[in-house]
PDB file of C-alpha atoms and ligand atoms in Angstrom:
ATOM      1  CA  MET A   1       0.000   0.000   0.000  1.00 60.00           C
ATOM      2  CA  PHE A   2       2.822   2.380   0.925  1.00 79.00           C
ATOM      3  CA  LYS A   3       4.544   1.654  -2.377  1.00 86.00           C
ATOM      4  CA  PHE A   4       1.322   2.311  -4.251  1.00 87.00           C
ATOM      5  CA  LEU A   5       0.845   5.677  -2.544  1.00 91.00           C
ATOM      6  CA  LYS A   6       4.416   6.669  -3.265  1.00 91.00           C
ATOM      7  CA  LYS A   7       4.020   5.808  -6.961  1.00 92.00           C
ATOM      8  CA  TRP A   8       0.767   7.740  -7.084  1.00 94.00           C
ATOM      9  CA  ARG A   9       2.394  10.775  -5.467  1.00 94.00           C
ATOM     10  CA  GLN A  10       5.324  10.624  -7.878  1.00 95.00           C
ATOM     11  CA  GLN A  11       2.947  10.330 -10.825  1.00 95.00           C
ATOM     12  CA  ARG A  12       1.134  13.459  -9.654  1.00 96.00           C
ATOM     13  CA  ILE A  13       4.420  15.386  -9.433  1.00 97.00           C
ATOM     14  CA  ILE A  14       5.364  14.248 -12.942  1.00 97.00           C
ATOM     15  CA  SER A  15       1.996  15.042 -14.516  1.00 96.00           C
ATOM     16  CA  SER A  16       1.792  18.488 -12.906  1.00 96.00           C
ATOM     17  CA  SER A  17       5.251  19.557 -14.109  1.00 96.00           C
ATOM     18  CA  THR A  18       5.126  22.882 -15.952  1.00 96.00           C
ATOM     19  CA  ILE A  19       8.289  22.358 -17.995  1.00 97.00           C
ATOM     20  CA  SER A  20       7.378  22.403 -21.692  1.00 97.00           C
ATOM     21  CA  PRO A  21       8.074  19.468 -24.055  1.00 96.00           C
ATOM     22  CA  GLU A  22      10.112  21.879 -26.222  1.00 98.00           C
ATOM     23  CA  ASN A  23      12.426  22.676 -23.315  1.00 98.00           C
ATOM     24  CA  TRP A  24      12.957  18.975 -22.620  1.00 98.00           C
ATOM     25  CA  GLU A  25      13.642  18.379 -26.298  1.00 97.00           C
ATOM     26  CA  ASN A  26      16.143  21.228 -26.295  1.00 97.00           C
ATOM     27  CA  ALA A  27      17.940  19.774 -23.239  1.00 98.00           C
ATOM     28  CA  PHE A  28      18.090  16.266 -24.746  1.00 98.00           C
ATOM     29  CA  GLY A  29      19.407  17.856 -27.959  1.00 97.00           C
ATOM     30  CA  LEU A  30      22.305  19.391 -26.029  1.00 97.00           C
ATOM     31  CA  LEU A  31      23.313  16.027 -24.520  1.00 97.00           C
ATOM     32  CA  PRO A  32      24.784  13.627 -27.129  1.00 96.00           C
ATOM     33  CA  LEU A  33      25.508  11.400 -24.114  1.00 96.00           C
ATOM     34  CA  LEU A  34      21.815  10.405 -24.122  1.00 97.00           C
ATOM     35  CA  ASP A  35      21.461   9.716 -27.867  1.00 96.00           C
ATOM     36  CA  HIS A  36      21.726   5.929 -27.461  1.00 94.00           C
ATOM     37  CA  LEU A  37      18.708   5.695 -25.140  1.00 96.00           C
ATOM     38  CA  SER A  38      15.413   4.292 -26.450  1.00 96.00           C
ATOM     39  CA  ALA A  39      12.275   6.466 -26.510  1.00 97.00           C
ATOM     40  CA  ASP A  40      10.987   4.650 -23.394  1.00 97.00           C
ATOM     41  CA  GLU A  41      14.274   5.204 -21.570  1.00 97.00           C
ATOM     42  CA  LYS A  42      14.246   8.905 -22.486  1.00 98.00           C
ATOM     43  CA  ASN A  43      10.726   9.198 -21.059  1.00 98.00           C
ATOM     44  CA  SER A  44      11.790   7.459 -17.837  1.00 98.00           C
ATOM     45  CA  LEU A  45      14.870   9.678 -17.600  1.00 98.00           C
ATOM     46  CA  ARG A  46      12.735  12.814 -18.035  1.00 98.00           C
ATOM     47  CA  ASP A  47      10.344  11.577 -15.310  1.00 98.00           C
ATOM     48  CA  LEU A  48      13.260  10.945 -12.937  1.00 98.00           C
ATOM     49  CA  ALA A  49      14.648  14.410 -13.732  1.00 98.00           C
ATOM     50  CA  ILE A  50      11.241  15.954 -12.876  1.00 98.00           C
ATOM     51  CA  LEU A  51      11.296  14.129  -9.512  1.00 98.00           C
ATOM     52  CA  LEU A  52      14.883  15.244  -8.877  1.00 98.00           C
ATOM     53  CA  LEU A  53      13.973  18.871  -9.678  1.00 98.00           C
ATOM     54  CA  HIS A  54      11.004  18.568  -7.309  1.00 97.00           C
ATOM     55  CA  GLU A  55      13.054  17.088  -4.459  1.00 97.00           C
ATOM     56  CA  LYS A  56      16.248  19.154  -4.697  1.00 98.00           C
ATOM     57  CA  SER A  57      16.836  22.901  -4.517  1.00 97.00           C
ATOM     58  CA  PHE A  58      19.313  24.542  -6.828  1.00 97.00           C
ATOM     59  CA  LEU A  59      21.418  27.342  -5.371  1.00 97.00           C
ATOM     60  CA  GLY A  60      23.591  29.612  -7.507  1.00 97.00           C
ATOM     61  CA  ALA A  61      26.790  30.672  -5.777  1.00 95.00           C
ATOM     62  CA  HIS A  62      28.537  34.022  -6.440  1.00 94.00           C
ATOM     63  CA  ASP A  63      25.269  35.515  -7.808  1.00 94.00           C
ATOM     64  CA  LEU A  64      24.944  32.865 -10.502  1.00 96.00           C
ATOM     65  CA  VAL A  65      21.349  32.636 -11.709  1.00 97.00           C
ATOM     66  CA  VAL A  66      20.596  28.955 -12.347  1.00 97.00           C
ATOM     67  CA  SER A  67      18.268  28.959 -15.371  1.00 98.00           C
ATOM     68  CA  GLU A  68      15.714  26.272 -16.165  1.00 97.00           C
ATOM     69  CA  GLU A  69      17.898  25.064 -19.035  1.00 97.00           C
ATOM     70  CA  MET A  70      20.851  24.649 -16.658  1.00 98.00           C
ATOM     71  CA  MET A  71      18.675  22.721 -14.210  1.00 98.00           C
ATOM     72  CA  LEU A  72      17.399  20.401 -16.940  1.00 98.00           C
ATOM     73  CA  LEU A  73      20.907  19.699 -18.223  1.00 98.00           C
ATOM     74  CA  ILE A  74      22.144  18.892 -14.727  1.00 98.00           C
ATOM     75  CA  ALA A  75      19.080  16.830 -13.763  1.00 98.00           C
ATOM     76  CA  LEU A  76      19.103  14.681 -16.920  1.00 98.00           C
ATOM     77  CA  GLN A  77      22.779  13.813 -16.533  1.00 98.00           C
ATOM     78  CA  ALA A  78      22.432  13.292 -12.780  1.00 98.00           C
ATOM     79  CA  CYS A  79      19.613  10.806 -13.355  1.00 98.00           C
ATOM     80  CA  LEU A  80      21.427   8.753 -16.014  1.00 98.00           C
ATOM     81  CA  PRO A  81      23.211   6.538 -13.425  1.00 98.00           C
ATOM     82  CA  ILE A  82      19.880   5.872 -11.635  1.00 98.00           C
ATOM     83  CA  LEU A  83      17.812   5.379 -14.799  1.00 98.00           C
ATOM     84  CA  HIS A  84      17.184   1.731 -13.869  1.00 98.00           C
ATOM     85  CA  LEU A  85      17.630   2.133 -10.095  1.00 97.00           C
ATOM     86  CA  GLY A  86      15.086   4.791  -9.123  1.00 96.00           C
ATOM     87  CA  ILE A  87      14.991   8.232  -7.493  1.00 97.00           C
ATOM     88  CA  ASP A  88      15.298   6.789  -3.956  1.00 95.00           C
ATOM     89  CA  TRP A  89      19.015   6.316  -4.606  1.00 97.00           C
ATOM     90  CA  TYR A  90      19.326  10.103  -4.292  1.00 97.00           C
ATOM     91  CA  SER A  91      17.535  10.425  -0.963  1.00 92.00           C
ATOM     92  CA  GLU A  92      18.845  11.916   2.318  1.00 87.00           C
ATOM     93  CA  TRP A  93      20.115  15.189   0.891  1.00 94.00           C
ATOM     94  CA  THR A  94      18.485  18.236  -0.669  1.00 96.00           C
ATOM     95  CA  THR A  95      20.737  20.768  -2.358  1.00 97.00           C
ATOM     96  CA  ILE A  96      22.661  21.218  -5.597  1.00 97.00           C
ATOM     97  CA  ILE A  97      24.966  24.250  -5.504  1.00 96.00           C
ATOM     98  CA  VAL A  98      26.230  25.636  -8.798  1.00 96.00           C
ATOM     99  CA  TYR A  99      29.283  27.894  -8.964  1.00 95.00           C
ATOM    100  CA  PRO A 100      29.949  29.927 -12.117  1.00 94.00           C
ATOM    101  CA  ALA A 101      33.399  28.340 -12.506  1.00 90.00           C
ATOM    102  CA  GLY A 102      35.866  26.255 -10.520  1.00 84.00           C
ATOM    103  CA  PHE A 103      35.747  26.909  -6.794  1.00 83.00           C
ATOM    104  CA  ALA A 104      38.527  26.785  -4.253  1.00 82.00           C
ATOM    105  CA  PRO A 105      37.353  25.946  -0.759  1.00 78.00           C
ATOM    106  CA  GLU A 106      39.842  26.490   2.041  1.00 75.00           C
ATOM    107  CA  ARG A 107      40.671  23.183   3.672  1.00 77.00           C
ATOM    108  CA  THR A 108      42.757  22.295   6.653  1.00 74.00           C
ATOM    109  CA  VAL A 109      44.625  19.061   6.144  1.00 71.00           C
ATOM    110  CA  VAL A 110      46.802  17.356   8.692  1.00 74.00           C
ATOM    111  CA  ASP A 111      50.013  15.958   7.286  1.00 73.00           C
ATOM    112  CA  GLU A 112      51.981  12.853   8.284  1.00 72.00           C
ATOM    113  CA  PHE A 113      53.835  14.846  10.946  1.00 73.00           C
ATOM    114  CA  GLY A 114      50.587  16.019  12.552  1.00 72.00           C
ATOM    115  CA  LEU A 115      50.900  19.570  11.202  1.00 74.00           C
ATOM    116  CA  ALA A 116      47.788  21.260   9.896  1.00 73.00           C
ATOM    117  CA  HIS A 117      48.027  23.141   6.597  1.00 73.00           C
ATOM    118  CA  THR A 118      45.409  25.217   4.864  1.00 70.00           C
ATOM    119  CA  THR A 119      45.078  24.329   1.200  1.00 67.00           C
ATOM    120  CA  ARG A 120      43.183  25.934  -1.653  1.00 69.00           C
ATOM    121  CA  SER A 121      42.894  23.980  -4.849  1.00 73.00           C
ATOM    122  CA  GLU A 122      40.369  24.561  -7.588  1.00 79.00           C
ATOM    123  CA  LEU A 123      37.583  22.020  -7.867  1.00 84.00           C
ATOM    124  CA  SER A 124      35.111  21.368 -10.687  1.00 88.00           C
ATOM    125  CA  GLY A 125      32.724  19.480  -8.436  1.00 91.00           C
ATOM    126  CA  GLU A 126      32.282  18.005  -4.998  1.00 90.00           C
ATOM    127  CA  ALA A 127      29.821  15.748  -3.148  1.00 92.00           C
ATOM    128  CA  TRP A 128      29.358  15.846   0.612  1.00 90.00           C
ATOM    129  CA  GLN A 129      28.038  12.878   2.536  1.00 88.00           C
ATOM    130  CA  ARG A 130      24.384  13.646   3.377  1.00 88.00           C
ATOM    131  CA  GLY A 131      25.148  17.197   2.164  1.00 92.00           C
ATOM    132  CA  PRO A 132      25.025  19.010  -1.152  1.00 95.00           C
ATOM    133  CA  VAL A 133      26.402  18.221  -4.561  1.00 96.00           C
ATOM    134  CA  ILE A 134      28.490  21.163  -5.754  1.00 95.00           C
ATOM    135  CA  LEU A 135      29.194  21.769  -9.441  1.00 96.00           C
ATOM    136  CA  SER A 136      31.128  24.358 -11.413  1.00 95.00           C
ATOM    137  CA  TRP A 137      28.958  25.466 -14.340  1.00 96.00           C
ATOM    138  CA  LYS A 138      32.038  26.111 -16.483  1.00 94.00           C
ATOM    139  CA  HIS A 139      32.903  22.423 -16.146  1.00 94.00           C
ATOM    140  CA  THR A 140      29.274  21.280 -16.353  1.00 95.00           C
ATOM    141  CA  GLU A 141      27.905  23.106 -19.397  1.00 93.00           C
ATOM    142  CA  ASN A 142      29.735  20.877 -21.892  1.00 91.00           C
ATOM    143  CA  ALA A 143      29.789  17.756 -19.741  1.00 91.00           C
ATOM    144  CA  GLY A 144      27.454  15.772 -22.006  1.00 90.00           C
ATOM    145  CA  ILE A 145      29.535  15.830 -25.204  1.00 92.00           C
ATOM    146  CA  LYS A 146      30.884  12.269 -24.881  1.00 93.00           C
ATOM    147  CA  ASP A 147      34.553  13.133 -24.445  1.00 94.00           C
ATOM    148  CA  GLY A 148      34.977  10.666 -21.584  1.00 94.00           C
ATOM    149  CA  HIS A 149      34.694  13.293 -18.832  1.00 95.00           C
ATOM    150  CA  ASN A 150      31.482  14.154 -17.024  1.00 96.00           C
ATOM    151  CA  VAL A 151      31.597  16.057 -13.748  1.00 96.00           C
ATOM    152  CA  VAL A 152      27.848  15.551 -13.137  1.00 97.00           C
ATOM    153  CA  ILE A 153      28.047  11.763 -13.400  1.00 97.00           C
ATOM    154  CA  HIS A 154      31.240  11.837 -11.323  1.00 96.00           C
ATOM    155  CA  GLU A 155      29.711  13.694  -8.377  1.00 96.00           C
ATOM    156  CA  PHE A 156      26.394  11.844  -8.430  1.00 97.00           C
ATOM    157  CA  VAL A 157      28.171   8.477  -8.484  1.00 97.00           C
ATOM    158  CA  HIS A 158      29.975   9.640  -5.327  1.00 96.00           C
ATOM    159  CA  LYS A 159      26.480  10.152  -3.884  1.00 97.00           C
ATOM    160  CA  LEU A 160      25.579   6.516  -4.692  1.00 97.00           C
ATOM    161  CA  ASP A 161      28.880   5.389  -3.180  1.00 96.00           C
ATOM    162  CA  MET A 162      28.067   7.379   0.005  1.00 96.00           C
ATOM    163  CA  LEU A 163      24.754   5.618   0.609  1.00 96.00           C
ATOM    164  CA  ASN A 164      26.493   3.034   2.789  1.00 94.00           C
ATOM    165  CA  GLY A 165      29.078   5.253   4.494  1.00 93.00           C
ATOM    166  CA  ALA A 166      32.039   7.338   3.374  1.00 93.00           C
ATOM    167  CA  ALA A 167      32.859   7.107  -0.343  1.00 94.00           C
ATOM    168  CA  ASN A 168      35.161   4.116  -0.817  1.00 96.00           C
ATOM    169  CA  GLY A 169      34.337   2.706  -4.260  1.00 97.00           C
ATOM    170  CA  PHE A 170      31.918   0.219  -2.733  1.00 97.00           C
ATOM    171  CA  PRO A 171      28.288   1.351  -3.127  1.00 96.00           C
ATOM    172  CA  PRO A 172      25.344  -0.698  -1.811  1.00 96.00           C
ATOM    173  CA  MET A 173      25.197  -3.899  -3.872  1.00 94.00           C
ATOM    174  CA  HIS A 174      22.188  -5.466  -5.568  1.00 94.00           C
ATOM    175  CA  LYS A 175      21.464  -9.063  -4.625  1.00 91.00           C
ATOM    176  CA  ASP A 176      22.723 -10.362  -7.988  1.00 89.00           C
ATOM    177  CA  ILE A 177      26.208  -8.869  -7.488  1.00 90.00           C
ATOM    178  CA  ARG A 178      28.575 -10.690  -5.179  1.00 91.00           C
ATOM    179  CA  ALA A 179      30.281  -8.181  -2.892  1.00 90.00           C
ATOM    180  CA  THR A 180      33.496 -10.197  -2.909  1.00 92.00           C
ATOM    181  CA  SER A 181      33.736 -10.269  -6.695  1.00 95.00           C
ATOM    182  CA  TRP A 182      33.078  -6.496  -6.870  1.00 97.00           C
ATOM    183  CA  SER A 183      35.814  -5.939  -4.331  1.00 96.00           C
ATOM    184  CA  GLU A 184      38.272  -8.250  -6.148  1.00 97.00           C
ATOM    185  CA  ILE A 185      37.585  -6.733  -9.572  1.00 98.00           C
ATOM    186  CA  PHE A 186      37.899  -3.120  -8.403  1.00 98.00           C
ATOM    187  CA  THR A 187      40.896  -3.704  -6.144  1.00 98.00           C
ATOM    188  CA  ALA A 188      42.834  -5.392  -8.967  1.00 98.00           C
ATOM    189  CA  ALA A 189      41.855  -2.794 -11.587  1.00 98.00           C
ATOM    190  CA  PHE A 190      42.642   0.122  -9.241  1.00 98.00           C
ATOM    191  CA  ALA A 191      46.076  -1.319  -8.426  1.00 98.00           C
ATOM    192  CA  ASP A 192      46.772  -1.837 -12.135  1.00 98.00           C
ATOM    193  CA  PHE A 193      45.592   1.688 -12.982  1.00 98.00           C
ATOM    194  CA  GLN A 194      47.927   3.174 -10.364  1.00 97.00           C
ATOM    195  CA  ARG A 195      50.862   1.410 -12.038  1.00 97.00           C
ATOM    196  CA  ASN A 196      49.779   1.598 -15.688  1.00 95.00           C
ATOM    197  CA  PRO A 197      47.950   4.726 -16.787  1.00 91.00           C
ATOM    198  CA  LYS A 198      45.599   3.999 -19.688  1.00 93.00           C
ATOM    199  CA  PRO A 199      45.140   6.456 -22.567  1.00 91.00           C
ATOM    200  CA  GLY A 200      41.813   8.253 -22.296  1.00 92.00           C
ATOM    201  CA  LEU A 201      41.212   7.324 -18.640  1.00 96.00           C
ATOM    202  CA  ASP A 202      41.717  10.270 -16.280  1.00 95.00           C
ATOM    203  CA  ARG A 203      44.686   9.768 -13.945  1.00 95.00           C
ATOM    204  CA  TYR A 204      42.635  11.336 -11.174  1.00 94.00           C
ATOM    205  CA  GLY A 205      41.007   7.910 -10.852  1.00 96.00           C
ATOM    206  CA  ALA A 206      44.304   6.603  -9.429  1.00 96.00           C
ATOM    207  CA  THR A 207      44.098   8.846  -6.347  1.00 94.00           C
ATOM    208  CA  ALA A 208      41.615   6.757  -4.325  1.00 96.00           C
ATOM    209  CA  PRO A 209      39.188   3.828  -4.789  1.00 96.00           C
ATOM    210  CA  ALA A 210      36.226   6.244  -4.590  1.00 96.00           C
ATOM    211  CA  GLU A 211      37.718   8.360  -7.389  1.00 96.00           C
ATOM    212  CA  PHE A 212      38.414   5.234  -9.431  1.00 97.00           C
ATOM    213  CA  LEU A 213      34.726   4.286  -9.263  1.00 98.00           C
ATOM    214  CA  ALA A 214      33.597   7.829 -10.140  1.00 97.00           C
ATOM    215  CA  VAL A 215      36.062   8.224 -13.034  1.00 97.00           C
ATOM    216  CA  MET A 216      35.333   4.744 -14.460  1.00 98.00           C
ATOM    217  CA  SER A 217      31.600   5.518 -14.249  1.00 98.00           C
ATOM    218  CA  GLU A 218      32.155   8.678 -16.310  1.00 97.00           C
ATOM    219  CA  VAL A 219      33.862   6.555 -18.983  1.00 98.00           C
ATOM    220  CA  PHE A 220      31.223   3.795 -18.683  1.00 98.00           C
ATOM    221  CA  PHE A 221      28.530   6.251 -19.801  1.00 98.00           C
ATOM    222  CA  GLU A 222      30.608   8.491 -22.072  1.00 97.00           C
ATOM    223  CA  LYS A 223      32.980   6.076 -23.832  1.00 97.00           C
ATOM    224  CA  PRO A 224      31.847   2.567 -22.895  1.00 97.00           C
ATOM    225  CA  ASP A 225      34.039   0.836 -25.509  1.00 97.00           C
ATOM    226  CA  LEU A 226      37.135   2.473 -24.057  1.00 97.00           C
ATOM    227  CA  LEU A 227      36.367   1.120 -20.580  1.00 98.00           C
ATOM    228  CA  ASN A 228      35.365  -2.289 -21.907  1.00 98.00           C
ATOM    229  CA  ASN A 229      38.708  -2.579 -23.720  1.00 97.00           C
ATOM    230  CA  ALA A 230      40.784  -1.358 -20.757  1.00 98.00           C
ATOM    231  CA  TYR A 231      38.940  -3.165 -17.941  1.00 98.00           C
ATOM    232  CA  PRO A 232      36.255  -5.555 -19.245  1.00 98.00           C
ATOM    233  CA  GLU A 233      35.465  -6.887 -15.763  1.00 98.00           C
ATOM    234  CA  VAL A 234      34.937  -3.360 -14.427  1.00 98.00           C
ATOM    235  CA  TYR A 235      32.660  -2.658 -17.387  1.00 98.00           C
ATOM    236  CA  THR A 236      30.597  -5.782 -16.632  1.00 97.00           C
ATOM    237  CA  ALA A 237      30.422  -5.013 -12.900  1.00 97.00           C
ATOM    238  CA  LEU A 238      29.262  -1.435 -13.594  1.00 98.00           C
ATOM    239  CA  SER A 239      26.768  -2.751 -16.118  1.00 97.00           C
ATOM    240  CA  LEU A 240      25.268  -5.013 -13.425  1.00 97.00           C
ATOM    241  CA  PHE A 241      25.308  -2.211 -10.875  1.00 98.00           C
ATOM    242  CA  PHE A 242      23.715   0.471 -13.084  1.00 98.00           C
ATOM    243  CA  ARG A 243      21.521  -2.157 -14.825  1.00 97.00           C
ATOM    244  CA  GLN A 244      22.550  -0.600 -18.131  1.00 97.00           C
ATOM    245  CA  ASP A 245      24.729  -1.688 -21.009  1.00 96.00           C
ATOM    246  CA  PRO A 246      25.628   1.429 -23.039  1.00 96.00           C
ATOM    247  CA  ILE A 247      27.601  -0.569 -25.643  1.00 94.00           C
ATOM    248  CA  HIS A 248      24.718  -2.789 -26.755  1.00 84.00           C
TER     249      HIS A 248
HETATM  250 ZN1  LIG B 301      35.633  12.725  -7.049  1.00 70.97          ZN
END
């Protein structure tokens, strides 16, 4: 009964959306990343994006006005990883902050000698556990062009990874994926990637298991053949996890 009510409520949100079909068409047109989806999948993705827009608030930082077009572009790409998982995978947080360009938060890090340093390095995106997703619009506006990089997918995959604790490259598993095989596949591929950089795969993925998952997910959706050639087992594991197979 609860499930039925939830579906009914979601259906009401979707059917009362005021975003015009032309504006959706325009947003899909700007995202070659989504070209391979079937008509049914595009409809489901749009419905998920409507739910995401309903559930999350967008905040523009540094006086940035977040337009409807910007929101649609972000929401459609954010919902691609959950296309066959559902909107509940993005629960427990509420805000998407958009900066005009890269942002440089001040951080205090403690080094190996116990000394605290303040660092400022420019970021294109960030995801906080139970907190906001932060995106730089400069890095987001062309994210969907299928060049193998996608800051929106990257940050939202961190959000999936954080559903069962701090981001560690090990998101909650479906019943048909063995946790041990996921762990073996990703540990081996991560270790190999640290030693042997692969052309087209961002070296940033070698910095931590969580970054490896996020970077490989970007490539999974943007250049699936490249990932399948470099790490076929990672491709298959991601395909089981996302319940999508962008190559076929
Ligand atoms: Zn990251």
